[in-house]
Amino acid sequence: MPCAYAGSDEQTASRVPGAAFTLYEDPAQERLLCSVMGPVEEGRTLSYEVRDAAGNPLGTLHRIAGNRFTRHTWRIDQPGHPPVNGVGELASRSSVGYRAAVVAMRLLDALPEAEGGKKPKKYRTLVWQAGEEEVMLSEASKKMTITADWLDRRPAFAFALVGDAPPLPC
């Protein structure tokens, strides 16, 4: 059973002007859980402010661009708590060997597919950590497992709404 329901584009625009997304507590979409504003571009970072039903800020989701050999990462800033960083499973490990494996996988991904075939789209699992503490695990943008009781689920759910794919050009 879902624990939140995404609002349609039309309902989001009429209910919360300026919001990119809305989430509701009920399937009839009568009780607003939160809205996601943005994105706001700040250099190589896209930021999405998450607000409660009354419009008060709950936290901010940041998509931080990668570089030629690394993928983008994510961060959730929630007032009164440490930043939560979401990175790929291998990159979340601290050893040099794991990080070297990530770079090697990126180089292999950049090679053309043999005989004109297309590579299937890979969805990634992100490990979300505050310091050394794992606080959440996301599988693509489909499944979120929150393990820290202090993490507000609404900024975490914003990630599922925004999605892990490259942002659309403006």
Short mmCIF file of C-alpha atoms in Angstrom, two decimals:
data_model
loop_
_atom_site.label_atom_id
_atom_site.label_comp_id
_atom_site.label_asym_id
_atom_site.label_seq_id
_atom_site.Cartn_x
_atom_site.Cartn_y
_atom_site.Cartn_z
CA MET A 1 0.00 0.00 0.00
CA PRO A 2 1.43 3.42 -0.95
CA CYS A 3 2.27 5.82 1.84
CA ALA A 4 1.92 8.88 -0.43
CA TYR A 5 0.21 9.77 -3.68
CA ALA A 6 1.69 12.02 -6.38
CA GLY A 7 -0.44 14.87 -7.64
CA SER A 8 -1.05 15.37 -11.34
CA ASP A 9 0.59 18.28 -13.14
CA GLU A 10 -2.75 20.08 -13.34
CA GLN A 11 -3.56 19.56 -9.66
CA THR A 12 -0.07 20.64 -8.62
CA ALA A 13 -0.34 23.85 -10.66
CA SER A 14 -3.78 24.72 -9.26
CA ARG A 15 -3.16 23.69 -5.64
CA VAL A 16 0.40 24.99 -5.11
CA PRO A 17 1.39 27.66 -7.64
CA GLY A 18 5.08 27.44 -8.52
CA ALA A 19 5.48 23.86 -7.30
CA ALA A 20 7.10 21.26 -9.53
CA PHE A 21 5.47 18.33 -7.67
CA THR A 22 2.97 17.59 -4.90
CA LEU A 23 2.41 14.58 -2.66
CA TYR A 24 -0.83 13.72 -0.87
CA GLU A 25 -1.67 11.54 2.12
CA ASP A 26 -4.79 10.07 0.50
CA PRO A 27 -5.69 8.61 -2.90
CA ALA A 28 -8.41 11.27 -3.39
CA GLN A 29 -5.61 13.87 -3.14
CA GLU A 30 -7.42 16.01 -0.60
CA ARG A 31 -4.76 16.11 2.17
CA LEU A 32 -1.54 17.71 0.94
CA LEU A 33 1.54 16.04 2.42
CA CYS A 34 4.18 18.28 0.82
CA SER A 35 5.12 20.24 -2.25
CA VAL A 36 8.42 20.34 -4.10
CA MET A 37 9.52 23.70 -5.50
CA GLY A 38 12.17 24.26 -8.12
CA PRO A 39 14.53 23.46 -9.47
CA VAL A 40 16.78 26.41 -8.75
CA GLU A 41 20.12 26.21 -10.53
CA GLU A 42 23.18 27.20 -8.47
CA GLY A 43 26.30 26.53 -10.52
CA ARG A 44 26.45 22.76 -11.06
CA THR A 45 23.71 22.06 -8.51
CA LEU A 46 19.94 21.89 -8.94
CA SER A 47 18.03 22.51 -5.70
CA TYR A 48 14.45 21.56 -4.88
CA GLU A 49 12.89 23.05 -1.73
CA VAL A 50 10.39 20.77 0.02
CA ARG A 51 7.53 22.45 1.91
CA ASP A 52 4.85 21.14 4.26
CA ALA A 53 1.12 21.57 3.62
CA ALA A 54 1.21 25.08 5.13
CA GLY A 55 4.10 26.13 2.85
CA ASN A 56 6.81 26.00 5.54
CA PRO A 57 10.25 24.72 4.42
CA LEU A 58 11.07 21.16 5.52
CA GLY A 59 14.38 20.72 3.74
CA THR A 60 16.09 20.87 0.39
CA LEU A 61 17.04 18.18 -2.10
CA HIS A 62 20.19 18.94 -4.14
CA ARG A 63 21.30 17.21 -7.36
CA ILE A 64 25.06 17.80 -7.66
CA ALA A 65 26.49 17.31 -11.14
CA GLY A 66 29.24 14.76 -11.64
CA ASN A 67 32.16 15.08 -13.98
CA ARG A 68 33.47 13.13 -16.95
CA PHE A 69 34.14 9.97 -14.94
CA THR A 70 31.63 10.19 -12.11
CA ARG A 71 27.87 10.37 -11.98
CA HIS A 72 25.92 13.04 -10.21
CA THR A 73 25.23 12.73 -6.49
CA TRP A 74 22.43 13.90 -4.22
CA ARG A 75 22.16 15.63 -0.86
CA ILE A 76 19.25 16.27 1.47
CA ASP A 77 19.55 19.20 3.85
CA GLN A 78 17.08 19.04 6.72
CA PRO A 79 17.15 21.76 9.40
CA GLY A 80 18.64 20.56 12.69
CA HIS A 81 20.25 17.45 11.18
CA PRO A 82 23.47 16.64 9.34
CA PRO A 83 23.43 16.61 5.52
CA VAL A 84 22.42 13.29 3.98
CA ASN A 85 24.48 12.35 0.92
CA GLY A 86 23.19 9.88 -1.66
CA VAL A 87 25.82 8.16 -3.78
CA GLY A 88 26.05 4.93 -5.75
CA GLU A 89 26.66 1.75 -3.79
CA LEU A 90 30.30 1.40 -4.81
CA ALA A 91 31.08 5.08 -4.34
CA SER A 92 29.61 4.97 -0.84
CA ARG A 93 32.40 2.64 0.22
CA SER A 94 35.44 4.50 1.46
CA SER A 95 38.23 2.32 0.06
CA VAL A 96 40.35 3.37 -2.90
CA GLY A 97 39.61 0.00 -4.56
CA TYR A 98 35.88 0.65 -4.60
CA ARG A 99 36.39 4.12 -6.02
CA ALA A 100 38.74 2.76 -8.70
CA ALA A 101 36.06 0.22 -9.63
CA VAL A 102 33.56 3.05 -10.10
CA VAL A 103 35.89 4.87 -12.49
CA ALA A 104 36.56 1.61 -14.39
CA MET A 105 32.82 0.95 -14.74
CA ARG A 106 32.27 4.49 -16.08
CA LEU A 107 35.01 3.96 -18.68
CA LEU A 108 33.45 0.65 -19.76
CA ASP A 109 30.03 2.28 -19.98
CA ALA A 110 31.50 4.91 -22.31
CA LEU A 111 32.63 2.26 -24.84
CA PRO A 112 30.32 1.74 -27.83
CA GLU A 113 28.17 -1.41 -27.84
CA ALA A 114 29.35 -4.15 -30.24
CA GLU A 115 27.44 -4.64 -33.52
CA GLY A 116 25.25 -1.57 -33.15
CA GLY A 117 23.26 -2.95 -30.19
CA LYS A 118 21.99 -0.62 -27.51
CA LYS A 119 22.93 -0.91 -23.89
CA PRO A 120 19.96 -1.36 -21.58
CA LYS A 121 19.25 1.56 -19.23
CA LYS A 122 20.82 0.90 -15.86
CA TYR A 123 19.03 2.06 -12.77
CA ARG A 124 21.19 2.59 -9.77
CA THR A 125 20.86 2.00 -6.09
CA LEU A 126 21.90 4.90 -3.90
CA VAL A 127 23.12 4.65 -0.34
CA TRP A 128 22.19 7.77 1.61
CA GLN A 129 24.51 8.55 4.52
CA ALA A 130 24.90 11.20 7.19
CA GLY A 131 28.58 10.86 8.02
CA GLU A 132 29.09 7.12 8.50
CA GLU A 133 25.44 6.42 9.36
CA GLU A 134 23.32 4.90 6.58
CA VAL A 135 19.95 6.64 6.78
CA MET A 136 18.23 5.58 3.56
CA LEU A 137 18.53 3.29 0.55
CA SER A 138 16.88 4.09 -2.77
CA GLU A 139 16.46 1.67 -5.64
CA ALA A 140 16.15 3.80 -8.77
CA SER A 141 13.39 6.27 -7.95
CA LYS A 142 10.98 3.42 -7.29
CA LYS A 143 11.69 2.17 -3.77
CA MET A 144 12.84 4.13 -0.74
CA THR A 145 13.86 2.48 2.52
CA ILE A 146 14.35 4.97 5.35
CA THR A 147 16.34 3.52 8.25
CA ALA A 148 16.95 6.62 10.40
CA ASP A 149 13.99 7.72 12.50
CA TRP A 150 15.14 11.36 12.43
CA LEU A 151 14.99 11.69 8.62
CA ASP A 152 11.75 13.39 7.55
CA ARG A 153 10.21 11.21 4.85
CA ARG A 154 8.91 14.19 2.84
CA PRO A 155 12.32 15.49 1.63
CA ALA A 156 13.28 11.85 1.05
CA PHE A 157 10.17 11.30 -1.08
CA ALA A 158 11.06 14.41 -3.09
CA PHE A 159 13.88 12.35 -4.59
CA ALA A 160 11.36 9.82 -5.92
CA LEU A 161 9.34 12.63 -7.50
CA VAL A 162 12.33 14.38 -9.06
CA GLY A 163 13.92 11.11 -10.22
CA ASP A 164 17.54 10.12 -10.74
CA ALA A 165 17.60 10.68 -14.52
CA PRO A 166 19.41 13.61 -16.10
CA PRO A 167 17.46 16.85 -15.77
CA LEU A 168 15.50 18.08 -18.76
CA PRO A 169 16.94 21.10 -20.55
CA CYS A 170 15.20 24.36 -19.73
#
